[in-house]
Short mmCIF file of C-alpha atoms and ligand atoms in Angstrom, two decimals:
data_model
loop_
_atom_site.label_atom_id
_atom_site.label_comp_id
_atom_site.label_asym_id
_atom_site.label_seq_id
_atom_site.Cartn_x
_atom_site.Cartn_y
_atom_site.Cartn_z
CA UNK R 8 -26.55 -22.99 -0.31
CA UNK R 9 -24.76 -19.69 -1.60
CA UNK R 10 -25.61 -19.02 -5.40
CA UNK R 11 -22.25 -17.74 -6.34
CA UNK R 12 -19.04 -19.04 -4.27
CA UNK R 13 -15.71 -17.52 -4.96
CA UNK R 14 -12.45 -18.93 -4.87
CA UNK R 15 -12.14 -17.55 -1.00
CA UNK R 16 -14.31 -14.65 0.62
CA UNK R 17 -12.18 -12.13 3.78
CA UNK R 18 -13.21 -13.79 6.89
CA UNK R 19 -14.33 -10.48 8.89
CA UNK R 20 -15.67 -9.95 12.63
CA UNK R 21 -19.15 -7.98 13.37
CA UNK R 22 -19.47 -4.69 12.31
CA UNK R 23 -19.76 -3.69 15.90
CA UNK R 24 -16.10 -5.06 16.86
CA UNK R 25 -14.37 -3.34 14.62
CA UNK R 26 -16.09 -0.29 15.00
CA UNK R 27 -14.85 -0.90 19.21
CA UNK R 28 -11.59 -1.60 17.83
CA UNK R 29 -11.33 1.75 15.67
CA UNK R 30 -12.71 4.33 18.60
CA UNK R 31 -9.20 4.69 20.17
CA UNK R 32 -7.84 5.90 16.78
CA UNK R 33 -10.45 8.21 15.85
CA UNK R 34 -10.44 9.58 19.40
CA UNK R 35 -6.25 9.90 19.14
CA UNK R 36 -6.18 10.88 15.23
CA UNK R 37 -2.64 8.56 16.01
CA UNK R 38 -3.51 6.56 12.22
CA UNK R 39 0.04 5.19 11.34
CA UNK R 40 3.74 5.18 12.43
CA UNK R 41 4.04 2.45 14.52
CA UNK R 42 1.13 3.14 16.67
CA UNK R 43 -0.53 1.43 19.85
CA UNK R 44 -2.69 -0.78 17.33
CA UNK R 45 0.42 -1.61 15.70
CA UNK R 46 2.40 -2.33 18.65
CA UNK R 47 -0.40 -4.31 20.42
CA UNK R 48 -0.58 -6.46 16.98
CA UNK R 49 3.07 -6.97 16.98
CA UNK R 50 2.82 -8.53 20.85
CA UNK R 51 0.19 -10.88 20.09
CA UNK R 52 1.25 -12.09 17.01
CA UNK R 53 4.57 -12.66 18.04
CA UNK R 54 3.04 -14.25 21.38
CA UNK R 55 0.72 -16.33 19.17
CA UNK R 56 3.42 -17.64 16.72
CA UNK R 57 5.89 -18.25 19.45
CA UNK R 58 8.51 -16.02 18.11
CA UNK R 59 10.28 -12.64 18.96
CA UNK R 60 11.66 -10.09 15.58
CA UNK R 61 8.46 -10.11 14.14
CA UNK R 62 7.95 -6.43 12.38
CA UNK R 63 4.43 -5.79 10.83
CA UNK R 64 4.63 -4.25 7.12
CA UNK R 65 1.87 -2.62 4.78
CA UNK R 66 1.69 -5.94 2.50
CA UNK R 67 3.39 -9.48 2.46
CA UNK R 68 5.51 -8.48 -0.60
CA UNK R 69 6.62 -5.40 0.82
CA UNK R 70 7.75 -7.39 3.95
CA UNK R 71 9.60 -9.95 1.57
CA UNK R 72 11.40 -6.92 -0.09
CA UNK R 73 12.73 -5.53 3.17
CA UNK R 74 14.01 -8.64 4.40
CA UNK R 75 16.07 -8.53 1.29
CA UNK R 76 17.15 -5.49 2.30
CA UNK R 77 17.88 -6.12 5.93
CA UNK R 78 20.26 -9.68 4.80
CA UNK R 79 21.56 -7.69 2.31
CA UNK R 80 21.18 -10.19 -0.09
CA UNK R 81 23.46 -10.09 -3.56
CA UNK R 82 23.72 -11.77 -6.94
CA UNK R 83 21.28 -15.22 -7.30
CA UNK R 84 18.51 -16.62 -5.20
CA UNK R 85 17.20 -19.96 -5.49
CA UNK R 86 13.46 -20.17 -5.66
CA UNK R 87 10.69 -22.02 -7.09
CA UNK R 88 8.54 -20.88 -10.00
CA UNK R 89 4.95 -22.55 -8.36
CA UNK R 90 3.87 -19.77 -6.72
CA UNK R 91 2.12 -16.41 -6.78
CA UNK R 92 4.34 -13.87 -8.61
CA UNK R 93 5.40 -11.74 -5.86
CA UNK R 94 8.19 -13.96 -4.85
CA UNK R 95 10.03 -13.83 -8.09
CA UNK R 96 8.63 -10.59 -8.32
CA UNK R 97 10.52 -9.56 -4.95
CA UNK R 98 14.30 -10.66 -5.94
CA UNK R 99 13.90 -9.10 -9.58
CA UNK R 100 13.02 -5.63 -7.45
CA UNK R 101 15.92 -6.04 -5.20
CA UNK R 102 18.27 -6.79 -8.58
CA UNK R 103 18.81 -10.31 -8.38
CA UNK R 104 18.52 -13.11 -10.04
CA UNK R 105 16.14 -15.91 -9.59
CA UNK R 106 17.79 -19.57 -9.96
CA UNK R 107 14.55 -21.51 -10.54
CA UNK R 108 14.47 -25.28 -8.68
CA UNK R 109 11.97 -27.85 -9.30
CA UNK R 110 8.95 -28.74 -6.95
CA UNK R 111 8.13 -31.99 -4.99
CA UNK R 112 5.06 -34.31 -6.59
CA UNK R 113 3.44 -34.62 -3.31
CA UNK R 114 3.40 -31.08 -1.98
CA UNK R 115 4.66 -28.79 -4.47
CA UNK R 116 7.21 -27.48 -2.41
CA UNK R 117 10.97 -26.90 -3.68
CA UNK R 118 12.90 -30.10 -3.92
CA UNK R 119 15.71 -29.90 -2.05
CA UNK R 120 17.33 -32.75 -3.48
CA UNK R 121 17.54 -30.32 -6.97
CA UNK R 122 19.17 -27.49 -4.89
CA UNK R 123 22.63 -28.49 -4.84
CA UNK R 124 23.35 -28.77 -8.45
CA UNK R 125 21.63 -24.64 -9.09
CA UNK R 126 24.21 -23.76 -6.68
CA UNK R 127 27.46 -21.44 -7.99
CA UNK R 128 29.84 -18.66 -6.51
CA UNK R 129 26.94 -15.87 -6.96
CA UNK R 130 24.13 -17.86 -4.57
CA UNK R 131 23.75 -15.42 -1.85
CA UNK R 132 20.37 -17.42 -0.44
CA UNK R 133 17.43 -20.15 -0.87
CA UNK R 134 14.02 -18.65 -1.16
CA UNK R 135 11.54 -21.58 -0.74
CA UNK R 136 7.63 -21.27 -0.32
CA UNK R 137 5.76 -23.03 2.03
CA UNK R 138 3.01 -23.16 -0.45
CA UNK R 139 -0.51 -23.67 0.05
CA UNK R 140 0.46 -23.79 3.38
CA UNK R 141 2.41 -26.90 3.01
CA UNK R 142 5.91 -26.84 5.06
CA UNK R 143 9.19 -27.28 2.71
CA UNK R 144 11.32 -29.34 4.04
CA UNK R 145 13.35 -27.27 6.60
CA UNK R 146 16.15 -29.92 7.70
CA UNK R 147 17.39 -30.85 4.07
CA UNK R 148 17.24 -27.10 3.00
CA UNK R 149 18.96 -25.89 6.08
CA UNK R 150 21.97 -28.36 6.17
CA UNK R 151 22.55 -27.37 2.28
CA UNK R 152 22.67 -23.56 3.56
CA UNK R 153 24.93 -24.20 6.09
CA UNK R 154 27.51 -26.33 3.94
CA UNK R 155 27.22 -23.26 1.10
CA UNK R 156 26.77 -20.35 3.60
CA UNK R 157 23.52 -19.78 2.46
CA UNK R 158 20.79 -17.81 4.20
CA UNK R 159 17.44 -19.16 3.98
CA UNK R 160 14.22 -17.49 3.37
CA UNK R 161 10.68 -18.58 4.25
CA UNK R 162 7.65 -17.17 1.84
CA UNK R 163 5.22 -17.86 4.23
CA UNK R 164 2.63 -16.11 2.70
CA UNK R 165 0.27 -19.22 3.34
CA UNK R 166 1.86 -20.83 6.48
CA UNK R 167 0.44 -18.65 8.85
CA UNK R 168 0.13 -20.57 12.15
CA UNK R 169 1.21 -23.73 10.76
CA UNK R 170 3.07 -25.88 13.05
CA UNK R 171 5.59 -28.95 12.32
CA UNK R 172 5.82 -31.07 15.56
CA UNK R 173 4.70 -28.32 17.69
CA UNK R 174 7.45 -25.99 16.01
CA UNK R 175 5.80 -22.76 13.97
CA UNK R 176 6.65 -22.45 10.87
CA UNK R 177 7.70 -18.79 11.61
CA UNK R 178 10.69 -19.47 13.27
CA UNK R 179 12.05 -21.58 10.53
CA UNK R 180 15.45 -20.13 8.37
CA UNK R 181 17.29 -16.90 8.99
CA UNK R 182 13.62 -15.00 7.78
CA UNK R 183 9.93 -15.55 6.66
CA UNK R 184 7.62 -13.52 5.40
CA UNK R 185 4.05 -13.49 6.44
CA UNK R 186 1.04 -12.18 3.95
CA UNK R 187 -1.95 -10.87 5.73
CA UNK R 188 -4.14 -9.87 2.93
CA UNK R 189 -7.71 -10.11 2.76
CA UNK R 190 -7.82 -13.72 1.21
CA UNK R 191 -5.52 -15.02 3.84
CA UNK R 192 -6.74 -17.36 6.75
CA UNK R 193 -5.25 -14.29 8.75
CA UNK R 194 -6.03 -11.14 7.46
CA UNK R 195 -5.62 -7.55 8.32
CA UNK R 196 -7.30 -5.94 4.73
CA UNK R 197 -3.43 -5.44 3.42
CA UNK R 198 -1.00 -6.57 5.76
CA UNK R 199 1.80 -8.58 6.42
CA UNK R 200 5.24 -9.54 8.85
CA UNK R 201 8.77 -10.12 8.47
CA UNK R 202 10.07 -13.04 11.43
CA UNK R 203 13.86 -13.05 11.39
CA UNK R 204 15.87 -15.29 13.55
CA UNK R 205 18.32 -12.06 14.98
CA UNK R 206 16.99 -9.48 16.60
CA UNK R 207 19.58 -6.94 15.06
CA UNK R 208 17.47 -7.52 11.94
CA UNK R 209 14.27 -5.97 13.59
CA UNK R 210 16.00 -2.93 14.17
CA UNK R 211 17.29 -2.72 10.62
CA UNK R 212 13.82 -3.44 9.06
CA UNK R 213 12.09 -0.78 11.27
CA UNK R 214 14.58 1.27 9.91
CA UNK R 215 14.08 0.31 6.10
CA UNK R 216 10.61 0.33 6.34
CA UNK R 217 10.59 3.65 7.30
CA UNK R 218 12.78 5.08 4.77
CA UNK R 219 16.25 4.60 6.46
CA UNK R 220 15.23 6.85 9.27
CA UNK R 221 17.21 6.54 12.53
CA UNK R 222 16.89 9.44 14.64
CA UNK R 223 18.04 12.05 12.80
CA UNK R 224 20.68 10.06 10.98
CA UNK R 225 20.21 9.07 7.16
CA UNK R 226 22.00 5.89 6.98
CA UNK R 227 20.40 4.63 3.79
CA UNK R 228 17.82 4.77 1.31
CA UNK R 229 14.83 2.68 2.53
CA UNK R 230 11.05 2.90 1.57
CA UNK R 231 7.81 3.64 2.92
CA UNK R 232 5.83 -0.04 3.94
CA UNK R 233 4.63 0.44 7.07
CA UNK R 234 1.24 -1.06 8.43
CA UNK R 235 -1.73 1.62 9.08
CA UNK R 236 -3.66 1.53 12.18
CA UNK R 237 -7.00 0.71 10.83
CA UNK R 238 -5.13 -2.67 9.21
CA UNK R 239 -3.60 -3.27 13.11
CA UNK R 240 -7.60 -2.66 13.98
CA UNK R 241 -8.51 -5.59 11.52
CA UNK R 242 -6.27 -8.34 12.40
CA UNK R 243 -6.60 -7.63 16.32
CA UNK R 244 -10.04 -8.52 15.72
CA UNK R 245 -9.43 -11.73 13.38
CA UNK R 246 -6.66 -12.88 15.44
CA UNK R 247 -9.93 -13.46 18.12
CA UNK R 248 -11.42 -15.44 15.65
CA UNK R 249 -8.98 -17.72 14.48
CA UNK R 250 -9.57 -20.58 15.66
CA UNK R 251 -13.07 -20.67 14.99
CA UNK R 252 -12.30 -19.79 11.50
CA UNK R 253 -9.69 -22.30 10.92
CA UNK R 254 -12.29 -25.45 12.45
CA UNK R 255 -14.72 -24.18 9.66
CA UNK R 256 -12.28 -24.73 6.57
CA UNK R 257 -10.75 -27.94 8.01
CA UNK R 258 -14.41 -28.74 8.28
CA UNK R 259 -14.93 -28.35 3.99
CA UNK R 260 -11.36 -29.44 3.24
CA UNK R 261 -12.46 -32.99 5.51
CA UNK R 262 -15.40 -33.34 2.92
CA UNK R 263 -14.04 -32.32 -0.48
CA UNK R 264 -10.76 -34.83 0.96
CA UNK R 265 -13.60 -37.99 1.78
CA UNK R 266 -15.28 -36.66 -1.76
CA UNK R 267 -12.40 -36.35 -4.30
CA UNK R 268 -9.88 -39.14 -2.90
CA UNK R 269 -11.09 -42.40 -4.41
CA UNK R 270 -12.07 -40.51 -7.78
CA UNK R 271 -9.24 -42.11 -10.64
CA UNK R 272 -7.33 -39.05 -12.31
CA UNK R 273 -7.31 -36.45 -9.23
CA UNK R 274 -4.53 -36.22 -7.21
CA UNK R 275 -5.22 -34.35 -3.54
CA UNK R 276 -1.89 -32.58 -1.68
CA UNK R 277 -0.28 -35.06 0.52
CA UNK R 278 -1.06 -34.93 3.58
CA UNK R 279 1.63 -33.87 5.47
CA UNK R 280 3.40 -35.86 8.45
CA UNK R 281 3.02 -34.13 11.85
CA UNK R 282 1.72 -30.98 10.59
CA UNK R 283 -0.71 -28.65 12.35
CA UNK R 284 -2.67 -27.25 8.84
CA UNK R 285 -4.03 -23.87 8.65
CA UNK R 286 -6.39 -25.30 5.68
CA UNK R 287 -5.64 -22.30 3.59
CA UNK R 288 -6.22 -23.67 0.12
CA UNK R 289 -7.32 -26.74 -1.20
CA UNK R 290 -5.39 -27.69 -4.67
CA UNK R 291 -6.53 -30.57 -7.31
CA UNK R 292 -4.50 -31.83 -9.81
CA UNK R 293 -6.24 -33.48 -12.81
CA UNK R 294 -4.79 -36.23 -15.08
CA UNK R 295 -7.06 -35.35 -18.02
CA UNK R 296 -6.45 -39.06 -19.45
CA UNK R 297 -7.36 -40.90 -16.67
CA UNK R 298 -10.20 -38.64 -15.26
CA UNK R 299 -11.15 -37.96 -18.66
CA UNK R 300 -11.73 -34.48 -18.19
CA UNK R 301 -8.68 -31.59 -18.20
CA UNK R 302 -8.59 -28.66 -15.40
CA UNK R 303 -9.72 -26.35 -17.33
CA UNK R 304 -12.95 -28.13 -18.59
CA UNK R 305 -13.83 -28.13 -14.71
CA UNK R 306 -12.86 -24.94 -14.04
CA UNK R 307 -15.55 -23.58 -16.71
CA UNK R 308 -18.01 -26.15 -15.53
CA UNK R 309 -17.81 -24.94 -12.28
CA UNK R 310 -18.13 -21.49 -13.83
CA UNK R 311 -21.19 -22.01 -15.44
CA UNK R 312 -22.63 -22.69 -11.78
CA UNK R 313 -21.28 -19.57 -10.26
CA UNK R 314 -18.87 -21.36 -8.52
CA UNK R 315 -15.07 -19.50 -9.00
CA UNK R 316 -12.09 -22.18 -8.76
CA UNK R 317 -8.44 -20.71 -9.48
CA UNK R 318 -5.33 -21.77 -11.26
CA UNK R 319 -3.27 -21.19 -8.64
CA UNK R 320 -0.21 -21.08 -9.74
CA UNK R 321 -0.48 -20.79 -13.66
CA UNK R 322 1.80 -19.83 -15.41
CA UNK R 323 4.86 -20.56 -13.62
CA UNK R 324 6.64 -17.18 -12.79
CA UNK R 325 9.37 -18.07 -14.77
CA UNK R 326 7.33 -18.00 -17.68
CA UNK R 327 7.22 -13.89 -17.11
CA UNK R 328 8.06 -12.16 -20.44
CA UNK R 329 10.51 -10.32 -19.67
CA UNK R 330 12.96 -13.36 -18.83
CA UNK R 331 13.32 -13.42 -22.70
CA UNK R 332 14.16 -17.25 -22.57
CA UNK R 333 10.83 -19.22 -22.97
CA UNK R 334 12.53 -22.34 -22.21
CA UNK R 335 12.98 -21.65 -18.87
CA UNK R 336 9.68 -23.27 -17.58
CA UNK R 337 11.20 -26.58 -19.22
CA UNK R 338 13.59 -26.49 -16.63
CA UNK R 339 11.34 -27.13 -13.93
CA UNK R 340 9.33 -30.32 -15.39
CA UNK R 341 7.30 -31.15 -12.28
CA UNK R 342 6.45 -27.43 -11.88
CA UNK R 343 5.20 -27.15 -15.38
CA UNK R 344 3.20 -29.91 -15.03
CA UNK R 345 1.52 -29.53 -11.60
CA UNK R 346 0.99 -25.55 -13.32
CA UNK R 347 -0.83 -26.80 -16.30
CA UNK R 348 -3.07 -29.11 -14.31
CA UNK R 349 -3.71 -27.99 -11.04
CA UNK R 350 -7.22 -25.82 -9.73
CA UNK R 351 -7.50 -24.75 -6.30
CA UNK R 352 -11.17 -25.24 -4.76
CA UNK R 353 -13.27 -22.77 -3.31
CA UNK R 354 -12.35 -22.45 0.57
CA UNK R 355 -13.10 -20.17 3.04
CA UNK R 356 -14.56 -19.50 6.73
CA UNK R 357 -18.38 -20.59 6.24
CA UNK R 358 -18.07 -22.27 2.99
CA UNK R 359 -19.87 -25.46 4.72
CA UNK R 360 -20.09 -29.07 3.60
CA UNK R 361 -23.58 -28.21 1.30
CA UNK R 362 -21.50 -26.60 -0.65
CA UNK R 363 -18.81 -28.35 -0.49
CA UNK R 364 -20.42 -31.10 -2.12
CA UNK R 365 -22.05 -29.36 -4.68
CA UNK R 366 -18.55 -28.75 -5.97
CA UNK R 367 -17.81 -32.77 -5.65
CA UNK R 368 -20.94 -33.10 -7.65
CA UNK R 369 -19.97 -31.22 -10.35
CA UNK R 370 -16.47 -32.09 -10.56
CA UNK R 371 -17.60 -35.63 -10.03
CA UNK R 372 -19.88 -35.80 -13.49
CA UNK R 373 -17.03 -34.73 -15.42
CA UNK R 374 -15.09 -37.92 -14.31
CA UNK R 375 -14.71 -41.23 -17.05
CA UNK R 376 -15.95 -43.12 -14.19
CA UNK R 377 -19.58 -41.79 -13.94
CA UNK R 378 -20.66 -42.30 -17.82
N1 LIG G 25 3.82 -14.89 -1.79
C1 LIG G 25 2.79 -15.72 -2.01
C2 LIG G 25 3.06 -17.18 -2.13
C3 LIG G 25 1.47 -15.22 -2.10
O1 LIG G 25 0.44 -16.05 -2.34
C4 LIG G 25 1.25 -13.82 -1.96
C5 LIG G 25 -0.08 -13.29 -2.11
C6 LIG G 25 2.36 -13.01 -1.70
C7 LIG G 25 3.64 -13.57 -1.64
C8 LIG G 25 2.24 -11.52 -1.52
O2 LIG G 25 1.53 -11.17 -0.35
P1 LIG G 25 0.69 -9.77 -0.31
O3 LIG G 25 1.63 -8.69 -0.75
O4 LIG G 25 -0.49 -9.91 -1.23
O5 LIG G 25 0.31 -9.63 1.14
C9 LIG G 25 -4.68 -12.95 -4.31
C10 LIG G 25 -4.10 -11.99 -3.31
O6 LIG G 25 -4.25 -10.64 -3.72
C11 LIG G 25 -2.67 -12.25 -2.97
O7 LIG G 25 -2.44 -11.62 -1.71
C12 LIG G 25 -2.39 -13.73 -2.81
N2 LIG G 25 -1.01 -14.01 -2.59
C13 LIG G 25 -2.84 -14.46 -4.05
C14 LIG G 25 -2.59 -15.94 -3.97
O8 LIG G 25 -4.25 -14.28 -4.19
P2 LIG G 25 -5.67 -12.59 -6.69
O9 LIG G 25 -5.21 -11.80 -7.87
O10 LIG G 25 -6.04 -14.00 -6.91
O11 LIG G 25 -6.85 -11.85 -5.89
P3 LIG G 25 -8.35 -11.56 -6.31
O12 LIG G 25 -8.59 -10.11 -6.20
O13 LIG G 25 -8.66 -12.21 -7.61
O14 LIG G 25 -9.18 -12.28 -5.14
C15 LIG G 25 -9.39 -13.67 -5.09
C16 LIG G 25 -10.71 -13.93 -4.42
O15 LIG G 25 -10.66 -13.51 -3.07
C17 LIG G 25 -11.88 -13.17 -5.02
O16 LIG G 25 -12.45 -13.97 -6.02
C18 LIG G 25 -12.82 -12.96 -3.86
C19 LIG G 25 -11.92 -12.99 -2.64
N3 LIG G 25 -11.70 -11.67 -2.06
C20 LIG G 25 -10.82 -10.81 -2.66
C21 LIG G 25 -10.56 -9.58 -2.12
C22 LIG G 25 -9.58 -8.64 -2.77
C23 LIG G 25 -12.37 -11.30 -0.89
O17 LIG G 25 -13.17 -12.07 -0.35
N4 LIG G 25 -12.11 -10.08 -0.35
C24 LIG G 25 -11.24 -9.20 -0.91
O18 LIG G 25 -11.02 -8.10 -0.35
O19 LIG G 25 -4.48 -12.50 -5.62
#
């Protein structure tokens, strides 16, 4: 059993295939700028997702800023406040304004029976999250979109490879964006894709993310978030692994979920109907008077092991200070709560079911039920 477990740890291939990978780019000195690395990872991942307009970016956020960009995107965006801050983040950049919607109990995803009523004459777009890898429900978001002429946004930061009745989650809405940082289930160090459903939009975001070049013509002021080579290196090498790497977190998430279900007070993520997992992060939410200890009693008893849970998502992003209006989070009840109570378990590639338990012990002892 590991000593000190973290939250997640990169999943990473031997030494000696990455170093394979890498010769062709120290031979070429080609390190960036849409390079044969980068190309090759563009054909396999949009091979592996099913999907054509996939464009590879230096980060996820960066990707979820271009596509911004590329729609063209003005005035408010729905969104949801549960998630990491980069969304919100994203459309304050781009100079709009975040409409913040309530979450579902089950899966924390936006509820898209709360959408209609956020609606007004400035909604340019929805901006759900399929978070902790949990699919939003495309069919009620998308016919509200099309009644309001709405485009629809994916963060997809967690849903990578995630299927709905054999359908990828990447070709969902008009966009998604993809994060393939280190902690991902996918990773390429820093990395991460843009999907769109029209292919004029890959040609625009090649464009933006490489500061509005076209040719020689200037057409408008893009930035610089373009993947490296030695990034393209990484995740050709993961992408190898996936699989493998996927079996060994369903493999802890099966034992923490035959663990933790019966215990009175924790509440698990639903599971969801039909849905191909990626097992990227396994969330708890504790009802501190019926377990009879609060989240953040376990997370420091966990601590005290050496073992590193996370409050993912706490606080809400629309808690940021520089909203000005602290009142904000009330808006979004459900949120709030699921914010205030919620720890996500260790999980990674090689965790095992040792640990695993160890975890189910501890969190276990805290419960009312074993005094
Ligand atoms: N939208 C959503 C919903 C997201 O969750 C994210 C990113 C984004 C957008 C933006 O995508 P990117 O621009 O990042 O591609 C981490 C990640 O940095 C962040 O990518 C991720 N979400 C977020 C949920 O988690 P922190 O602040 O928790 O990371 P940190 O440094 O505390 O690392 C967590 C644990 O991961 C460490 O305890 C150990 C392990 N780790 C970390 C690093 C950096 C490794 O094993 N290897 C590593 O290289 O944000």
């Amino acid at each position: 059993m590991d000593s000190k477990i973290l939250v997640t740890r990169s999943s990473m291939p031997s030494f000696e295939e990455y170093c394979n990978e890498i010769k062709e780019i120290w031979d070429s000195r080609w390190l960036t700028n849409s390079g044969v690395k980068h190309q090759t990872l563009e054909k396999e991942l949009s091979a592996f997702l099913g999907v054509s307009n996939l464009a590879l970016c230096v980060n996820g956020h960066q990707a979820l800023e271009c596509i911004i960009e590329v729609l063209g995107l003005k005035g408010e965006v729905i969104t949801t406040p549960f998630t990491f801050v980069s969304t919100t983040n994203a459309i304050v950049r781009k100079g709009l304004k975040p409409v913040f919607c309530d979450i579902k109990k089950d899966d924390f995803t936006i509820d898209p029976e709360k959408i209609e009523a956020l609606i007004t004459e400035k909604t340019s777009a929805i901006m759900p999250v399929h978070v902790y890898g949990n699919l939003c429900d495309d069919e009620a978001i998308s016919k509200i979109a099309q009644k309001y002429n709405l485009k629809v946004i994916y963060d997809a930061a967690h849903a990578f490879g995630v299927k709905r009745n054999g359908v990828s989650s990447a070709s969902l809405g008009d966009a998604s964006m993809f994060s393939f940082h280190a902690t991902k289930v996918f990773h390429s160090i820093e990395g991460g894709a843009a999907v769109f459903k029209d292919s004029e939009n890959y040609a625009l975001i090649n464009q933006w993310k490489n500061f509005g070049i076209n040719g020689e013509e200037l057409q408008f002021f893009g930035g610089n978030s373009k993947m490296n080579e030695f990034a393209a290196a990484m995740g050709l090498c993961n992408l190898r692994h996936l699989a493998s790497a996927i079996a060994s977190r369903k493999e802890v998430v099966m034992r923490y979920r035959e663990r933790l279900e019966g215990i009175k007070g924790l509440t698990l993520s639903a599971v969801q109907k039909n849905v191909e997992s990626n097992y990227a992060y396994f969330p708890v939410v504790f009802d501190p008077a019926v377990f009879g200890s609060n989240r953040d009693d376990v997370l420091n008893a966990l601590g005290k092991q050496g073992i590193g849970a996370r409050k993912y998502f706490y606080p809400l992003t629309s808690s940021v200070i520089a909203f000005g209006d602290k009142s904000l989070v009330e808006k979004t009840p459900i949120a709030e709560n699921i914010s205030q109570n919620v720890l996500c378990l260790p999980l990674y590639e090689g965790l095992g079911t040792q640990n695993a338990d160890r975890i189910c012990n501890i969190i276990a002892a805290l419960g009312k039920e074993s005094l």
